[in-house]
């Protein structure tokens, strides 16, 4: 399913008083403004994604928007435990809201989350230096701890510990 449709679905599912007609009209108006302004709309889909992200972001509560911005720290997939520690999102409450809005995606099979690169790029424009600095430090701390744990497990040399360490390393390689 194209990203813009996923975002539409998420907004219609979560944001009260938002209708598909309103959303469609808003996006069409913005597209027409760009055409009239001769800003050269090369790809209307990108305009729709951008405008849909703006509407979603504007409707986030303060805490959820803070967590949304902090998720840009993850270069790849991540698990709930990492998000809770790094983003300081108690019980992943804000992450759950972001998944309902389709601003974050959960893979049932791997039990991992991801942020679409276009969504991450959008959110990255709003992160403050302080948020970014804290997130980077917490990210480094969390994944250093994970590497130490994997290393300790490998020293045990049991089949189960080796499998765990390799799986941990492989799943967190991007981070």
PDB file of C-alpha atoms in Angstrom:
ATOM      1  CA  UNK A   1       0.000   0.000   0.000  1.00  0.00           C
ATOM      2  CA  UNK A   2       1.463   3.400  -0.942  1.00  0.00           C
ATOM      3  CA  UNK A   3       2.648   5.508   1.995  1.00  0.00           C
ATOM      4  CA  UNK A   4       0.178   8.334   1.360  1.00  0.00           C
ATOM      5  CA  UNK A   5      -2.752   5.910   1.580  1.00  0.00           C
ATOM      6  CA  UNK A   6      -1.360   4.376   4.776  1.00  0.00           C
ATOM      7  CA  UNK A   7      -1.117   7.871   6.269  1.00  0.00           C
ATOM      8  CA  UNK A   8      -4.693   8.669   5.153  1.00  0.00           C
ATOM      9  CA  UNK A   9      -5.954   5.491   6.815  1.00  0.00           C
ATOM     10  CA  UNK A  10      -4.076   6.248  10.021  1.00  0.00           C
ATOM     11  CA  UNK A  11      -5.427   9.775  10.251  1.00  0.00           C
ATOM     12  CA  UNK A  12      -9.000   8.762   9.532  1.00  0.00           C
ATOM     13  CA  UNK A  13      -8.734   6.026  12.163  1.00  0.00           C
ATOM     14  CA  UNK A  14      -7.374   8.285  14.925  1.00  0.00           C
ATOM     15  CA  UNK A  15      -8.090  11.968  14.365  1.00  0.00           C
ATOM     16  CA  UNK A  16     -11.607  12.858  15.437  1.00  0.00           C
ATOM     17  CA  UNK A  17     -13.649  15.147  13.196  1.00  0.00           C
ATOM     18  CA  UNK A  18     -11.439  14.421  10.195  1.00  0.00           C
ATOM     19  CA  UNK A  19     -13.279  13.230   7.113  1.00  0.00           C
ATOM     20  CA  UNK A  20     -11.884  11.780   3.942  1.00  0.00           C
ATOM     21  CA  UNK A  21     -13.543  14.612   1.981  1.00  0.00           C
ATOM     22  CA  UNK A  22     -11.804  17.272   4.110  1.00  0.00           C
ATOM     23  CA  UNK A  23      -8.476  15.526   3.761  1.00  0.00           C
ATOM     24  CA  UNK A  24      -8.854  15.085   0.013  1.00  0.00           C
ATOM     25  CA  UNK A  25      -9.883  18.742  -0.460  1.00  0.00           C
ATOM     26  CA  UNK A  26      -6.964  19.984   1.657  1.00  0.00           C
ATOM     27  CA  UNK A  27      -4.460  17.981  -0.350  1.00  0.00           C
ATOM     28  CA  UNK A  28      -5.988  19.005  -3.674  1.00  0.00           C
ATOM     29  CA  UNK A  29      -5.911  22.686  -2.648  1.00  0.00           C
ATOM     30  CA  UNK A  30      -2.241  22.438  -1.723  1.00  0.00           C
ATOM     31  CA  UNK A  31      -1.427  20.692  -4.987  1.00  0.00           C
ATOM     32  CA  UNK A  32      -3.267  23.407  -6.946  1.00  0.00           C
ATOM     33  CA  UNK A  33      -1.479  26.166  -4.984  1.00  0.00           C
ATOM     34  CA  UNK A  34       1.844  24.682  -5.982  1.00  0.00           C
ATOM     35  CA  UNK A  35       0.783  24.485  -9.615  1.00  0.00           C
ATOM     36  CA  UNK A  36      -0.488  28.085  -9.616  1.00  0.00           C
ATOM     37  CA  UNK A  37       2.670  29.237  -7.855  1.00  0.00           C
ATOM     38  CA  UNK A  38       4.645  27.506 -10.588  1.00  0.00           C
ATOM     39  CA  UNK A  39       6.872  25.812  -8.053  1.00  0.00           C
ATOM     40  CA  UNK A  40       7.146  22.869 -10.414  1.00  0.00           C
ATOM     41  CA  UNK A  41       5.378  19.911  -8.861  1.00  0.00           C
ATOM     42  CA  UNK A  42       7.416  17.072 -10.302  1.00  0.00           C
ATOM     43  CA  UNK A  43       5.719  14.392  -8.252  1.00  0.00           C
ATOM     44  CA  UNK A  44       2.246  15.077  -6.830  1.00  0.00           C
ATOM     45  CA  UNK A  45       2.541  11.995  -4.605  1.00  0.00           C
ATOM     46  CA  UNK A  46       5.381  13.653  -2.700  1.00  0.00           C
ATOM     47  CA  UNK A  47       3.194  16.716  -2.169  1.00  0.00           C
ATOM     48  CA  UNK A  48       0.399  14.523  -0.817  1.00  0.00           C
ATOM     49  CA  UNK A  49       2.777  12.681   1.526  1.00  0.00           C
ATOM     50  CA  UNK A  50       4.245  15.943   2.816  1.00  0.00           C
ATOM     51  CA  UNK A  51       0.854  17.555   3.382  1.00  0.00           C
ATOM     52  CA  UNK A  52      -0.537  14.425   5.025  1.00  0.00           C
ATOM     53  CA  UNK A  53       2.465  14.298   7.353  1.00  0.00           C
ATOM     54  CA  UNK A  54       1.928  17.961   8.254  1.00  0.00           C
ATOM     55  CA  UNK A  55      -1.698  17.281   9.188  1.00  0.00           C
ATOM     56  CA  UNK A  56      -0.743  14.216  11.229  1.00  0.00           C
ATOM     57  CA  UNK A  57       2.082  16.035  13.019  1.00  0.00           C
ATOM     58  CA  UNK A  58      -0.107  19.042  13.788  1.00  0.00           C
ATOM     59  CA  UNK A  59      -2.648  16.744  15.460  1.00  0.00           C
ATOM     60  CA  UNK A  60      -0.165  14.962  17.735  1.00  0.00           C
ATOM     61  CA  UNK A  61      -0.187  15.832  21.411  1.00  0.00           C
ATOM     62  CA  UNK A  62       2.980  17.421  22.806  1.00  0.00           C
ATOM     63  CA  UNK A  63       4.485  14.245  24.235  1.00  0.00           C
ATOM     64  CA  UNK A  64       3.740  12.106  21.184  1.00  0.00           C
ATOM     65  CA  UNK A  65       5.243  14.723  18.851  1.00  0.00           C
ATOM     66  CA  UNK A  66       8.400  14.729  21.023  1.00  0.00           C
ATOM     67  CA  UNK A  67       8.669  10.941  20.750  1.00  0.00           C
ATOM     68  CA  UNK A  68       7.965  11.123  17.008  1.00  0.00           C
ATOM     69  CA  UNK A  69      10.914  13.473  16.565  1.00  0.00           C
ATOM     70  CA  UNK A  70      13.195  11.299  18.698  1.00  0.00           C
ATOM     71  CA  UNK A  71      12.477   8.236  16.560  1.00  0.00           C
ATOM     72  CA  UNK A  72      14.684   9.764  13.863  1.00  0.00           C
ATOM     73  CA  UNK A  73      17.657   8.508  15.902  1.00  0.00           C
ATOM     74  CA  UNK A  74      16.994   4.967  14.652  1.00  0.00           C
ATOM     75  CA  UNK A  75      18.660   4.286  11.289  1.00  0.00           C
ATOM     76  CA  UNK A  76      16.900   0.947  10.972  1.00  0.00           C
ATOM     77  CA  UNK A  77      14.429  -1.252  12.783  1.00  0.00           C
ATOM     78  CA  UNK A  78      14.161  -1.269  16.565  1.00  0.00           C
ATOM     79  CA  UNK A  79      12.332  -3.079  19.311  1.00  0.00           C
ATOM     80  CA  UNK A  80       9.964  -1.728  21.956  1.00  0.00           C
ATOM     81  CA  UNK A  81      12.578  -1.961  24.714  1.00  0.00           C
ATOM     82  CA  UNK A  82      15.024   0.220  22.755  1.00  0.00           C
ATOM     83  CA  UNK A  83      12.351   2.798  21.941  1.00  0.00           C
ATOM     84  CA  UNK A  84      11.193   2.987  25.555  1.00  0.00           C
ATOM     85  CA  UNK A  85      14.727   3.590  26.857  1.00  0.00           C
ATOM     86  CA  UNK A  86      16.067   5.842  24.110  1.00  0.00           C
ATOM     87  CA  UNK A  87      12.958   7.968  23.564  1.00  0.00           C
ATOM     88  CA  UNK A  88      11.879   7.882  27.225  1.00  0.00           C
ATOM     89  CA  UNK A  89       8.431   6.668  26.223  1.00  0.00           C
ATOM     90  CA  UNK A  90       6.981   4.917  29.277  1.00  0.00           C
ATOM     91  CA  UNK A  91       5.376   1.606  28.275  1.00  0.00           C
ATOM     92  CA  UNK A  92       5.662   2.655  24.606  1.00  0.00           C
ATOM     93  CA  UNK A  93       2.443   4.671  24.936  1.00  0.00           C
ATOM     94  CA  UNK A  94       3.361   7.247  22.304  1.00  0.00           C
ATOM     95  CA  UNK A  95       4.812   4.623  19.989  1.00  0.00           C
ATOM     96  CA  UNK A  96       1.451   2.815  20.074  1.00  0.00           C
ATOM     97  CA  UNK A  97      -0.284   6.055  19.016  1.00  0.00           C
ATOM     98  CA  UNK A  98       2.214   6.540  16.195  1.00  0.00           C
ATOM     99  CA  UNK A  99       1.597   3.006  14.953  1.00  0.00           C
ATOM    100  CA  UNK A 100      -2.172   3.648  14.895  1.00  0.00           C
ATOM    101  CA  UNK A 101      -1.506   6.749  12.791  1.00  0.00           C
ATOM    102  CA  UNK A 102       0.824   4.779  10.503  1.00  0.00           C
ATOM    103  CA  UNK A 103       3.678   7.133  11.382  1.00  0.00           C
ATOM    104  CA  UNK A 104       5.547   4.070  12.682  1.00  0.00           C
ATOM    105  CA  UNK A 105       5.154   0.494  11.508  1.00  0.00           C
ATOM    106  CA  UNK A 106       5.269  -2.763  13.463  1.00  0.00           C
ATOM    107  CA  UNK A 107       6.310  -6.085  11.967  1.00  0.00           C
ATOM    108  CA  UNK A 108       4.473  -8.922  13.741  1.00  0.00           C
ATOM    109  CA  UNK A 109       6.949 -11.541  12.587  1.00  0.00           C
ATOM    110  CA  UNK A 110      10.139  -9.839  13.777  1.00  0.00           C
ATOM    111  CA  UNK A 111       8.455  -7.934  16.639  1.00  0.00           C
ATOM    112  CA  UNK A 112      10.299  -4.827  15.482  1.00  0.00           C
ATOM    113  CA  UNK A 113       9.294  -1.305  14.510  1.00  0.00           C
ATOM    114  CA  UNK A 114      10.460   0.891  11.684  1.00  0.00           C
ATOM    115  CA  UNK A 115       9.975   4.419  10.457  1.00  0.00           C
ATOM    116  CA  UNK A 116       9.589   4.949   6.717  1.00  0.00           C
ATOM    117  CA  UNK A 117      12.566   7.026   5.434  1.00  0.00           C
ATOM    118  CA  UNK A 118      10.242   9.793   4.167  1.00  0.00           C
ATOM    119  CA  UNK A 119       8.568   9.998   7.571  1.00  0.00           C
ATOM    120  CA  UNK A 120      11.916  10.035   9.349  1.00  0.00           C
ATOM    121  CA  UNK A 121      13.195  12.799   7.077  1.00  0.00           C
ATOM    122  CA  UNK A 122      10.051  14.823   7.789  1.00  0.00           C
ATOM    123  CA  UNK A 123      10.343  14.385  11.584  1.00  0.00           C
ATOM    124  CA  UNK A 124      14.059  15.162  11.547  1.00  0.00           C
ATOM    125  CA  UNK A 125      13.286  18.719  10.424  1.00  0.00           C
ATOM    126  CA  UNK A 126      11.555  19.385  13.749  1.00  0.00           C
ATOM    127  CA  UNK A 127      13.873  17.743  16.286  1.00  0.00           C
ATOM    128  CA  UNK A 128      15.611  20.194  18.605  1.00  0.00           C
ATOM    129  CA  UNK A 129      19.349  20.052  19.248  1.00  0.00           C
ATOM    130  CA  UNK A 130      18.686  19.154  22.880  1.00  0.00           C
ATOM    131  CA  UNK A 131      16.345  16.297  21.901  1.00  0.00           C
ATOM    132  CA  UNK A 132      18.835  15.062  19.348  1.00  0.00           C
ATOM    133  CA  UNK A 133      21.754  15.178  21.783  1.00  0.00           C
ATOM    134  CA  UNK A 134      19.880  13.334  24.531  1.00  0.00           C
ATOM    135  CA  UNK A 135      18.603  10.744  22.050  1.00  0.00           C
ATOM    136  CA  UNK A 136      22.084  10.131  20.636  1.00  0.00           C
ATOM    137  CA  UNK A 137      23.546   9.612  24.107  1.00  0.00           C
ATOM    138  CA  UNK A 138      20.759   7.263  25.137  1.00  0.00           C
ATOM    139  CA  UNK A 139      21.042   5.424  21.790  1.00  0.00           C
ATOM    140  CA  UNK A 140      24.795   4.927  22.269  1.00  0.00           C
ATOM    141  CA  UNK A 141      24.292   3.773  25.865  1.00  0.00           C
ATOM    142  CA  UNK A 142      21.556   1.322  24.959  1.00  0.00           C
ATOM    143  CA  UNK A 143      23.388  -0.294  22.057  1.00  0.00           C
ATOM    144  CA  UNK A 144      26.741  -0.387  23.853  1.00  0.00           C
ATOM    145  CA  UNK A 145      24.969  -2.320  26.616  1.00  0.00           C
ATOM    146  CA  UNK A 146      23.496  -4.657  23.983  1.00  0.00           C
ATOM    147  CA  UNK A 147      26.953  -5.278  22.503  1.00  0.00           C
ATOM    148  CA  UNK A 148      28.425  -5.990  25.928  1.00  0.00           C
ATOM    149  CA  UNK A 149      25.602  -8.459  26.590  1.00  0.00           C
ATOM    150  CA  UNK A 150      26.177 -10.163  23.233  1.00  0.00           C
ATOM    151  CA  UNK A 151      29.910 -10.366  23.951  1.00  0.00           C
ATOM    152  CA  UNK A 152      29.312 -11.901  27.391  1.00  0.00           C
ATOM    153  CA  UNK A 153      26.935 -14.453  25.906  1.00  0.00           C
ATOM    154  CA  UNK A 154      29.516 -15.405  23.278  1.00  0.00           C
ATOM    155  CA  UNK A 155      32.088 -16.057  26.020  1.00  0.00           C
ATOM    156  CA  UNK A 156      29.784 -18.681  27.536  1.00  0.00           C
ATOM    157  CA  UNK A 157      30.166 -20.724  24.355  1.00  0.00           C
ATOM    158  CA  UNK A 158      26.938 -22.625  24.862  1.00  0.00           C
ATOM    159  CA  UNK A 159      24.900 -23.187  21.730  1.00  0.00           C
ATOM    160  CA  UNK A 160      21.943 -21.241  23.136  1.00  0.00           C
ATOM    161  CA  UNK A 161      24.095 -18.260  24.189  1.00  0.00           C
ATOM    162  CA  UNK A 162      25.916 -18.177  20.854  1.00  0.00           C
ATOM    163  CA  UNK A 163      22.631 -18.240  18.937  1.00  0.00           C
ATOM    164  CA  UNK A 164      21.238 -15.455  21.143  1.00  0.00           C
ATOM    165  CA  UNK A 165      24.363 -13.304  20.706  1.00  0.00           C
ATOM    166  CA  UNK A 166      24.405 -13.723  16.932  1.00  0.00           C
ATOM    167  CA  UNK A 167      20.671 -13.018  16.652  1.00  0.00           C
ATOM    168  CA  UNK A 168      21.041  -9.907  18.842  1.00  0.00           C
ATOM    169  CA  UNK A 169      23.978  -8.660  16.806  1.00  0.00           C
ATOM    170  CA  UNK A 170      22.198  -9.288  13.484  1.00  0.00           C
ATOM    171  CA  UNK A 171      18.948  -7.632  14.560  1.00  0.00           C
ATOM    172  CA  UNK A 172      20.714  -4.529  15.876  1.00  0.00           C
ATOM    173  CA  UNK A 173      23.379  -4.221  13.189  1.00  0.00           C
ATOM    174  CA  UNK A 174      21.804  -1.093  11.652  1.00  0.00           C
ATOM    175  CA  UNK A 175      21.741   0.650  15.026  1.00  0.00           C
TER     176      UNK A 175
END
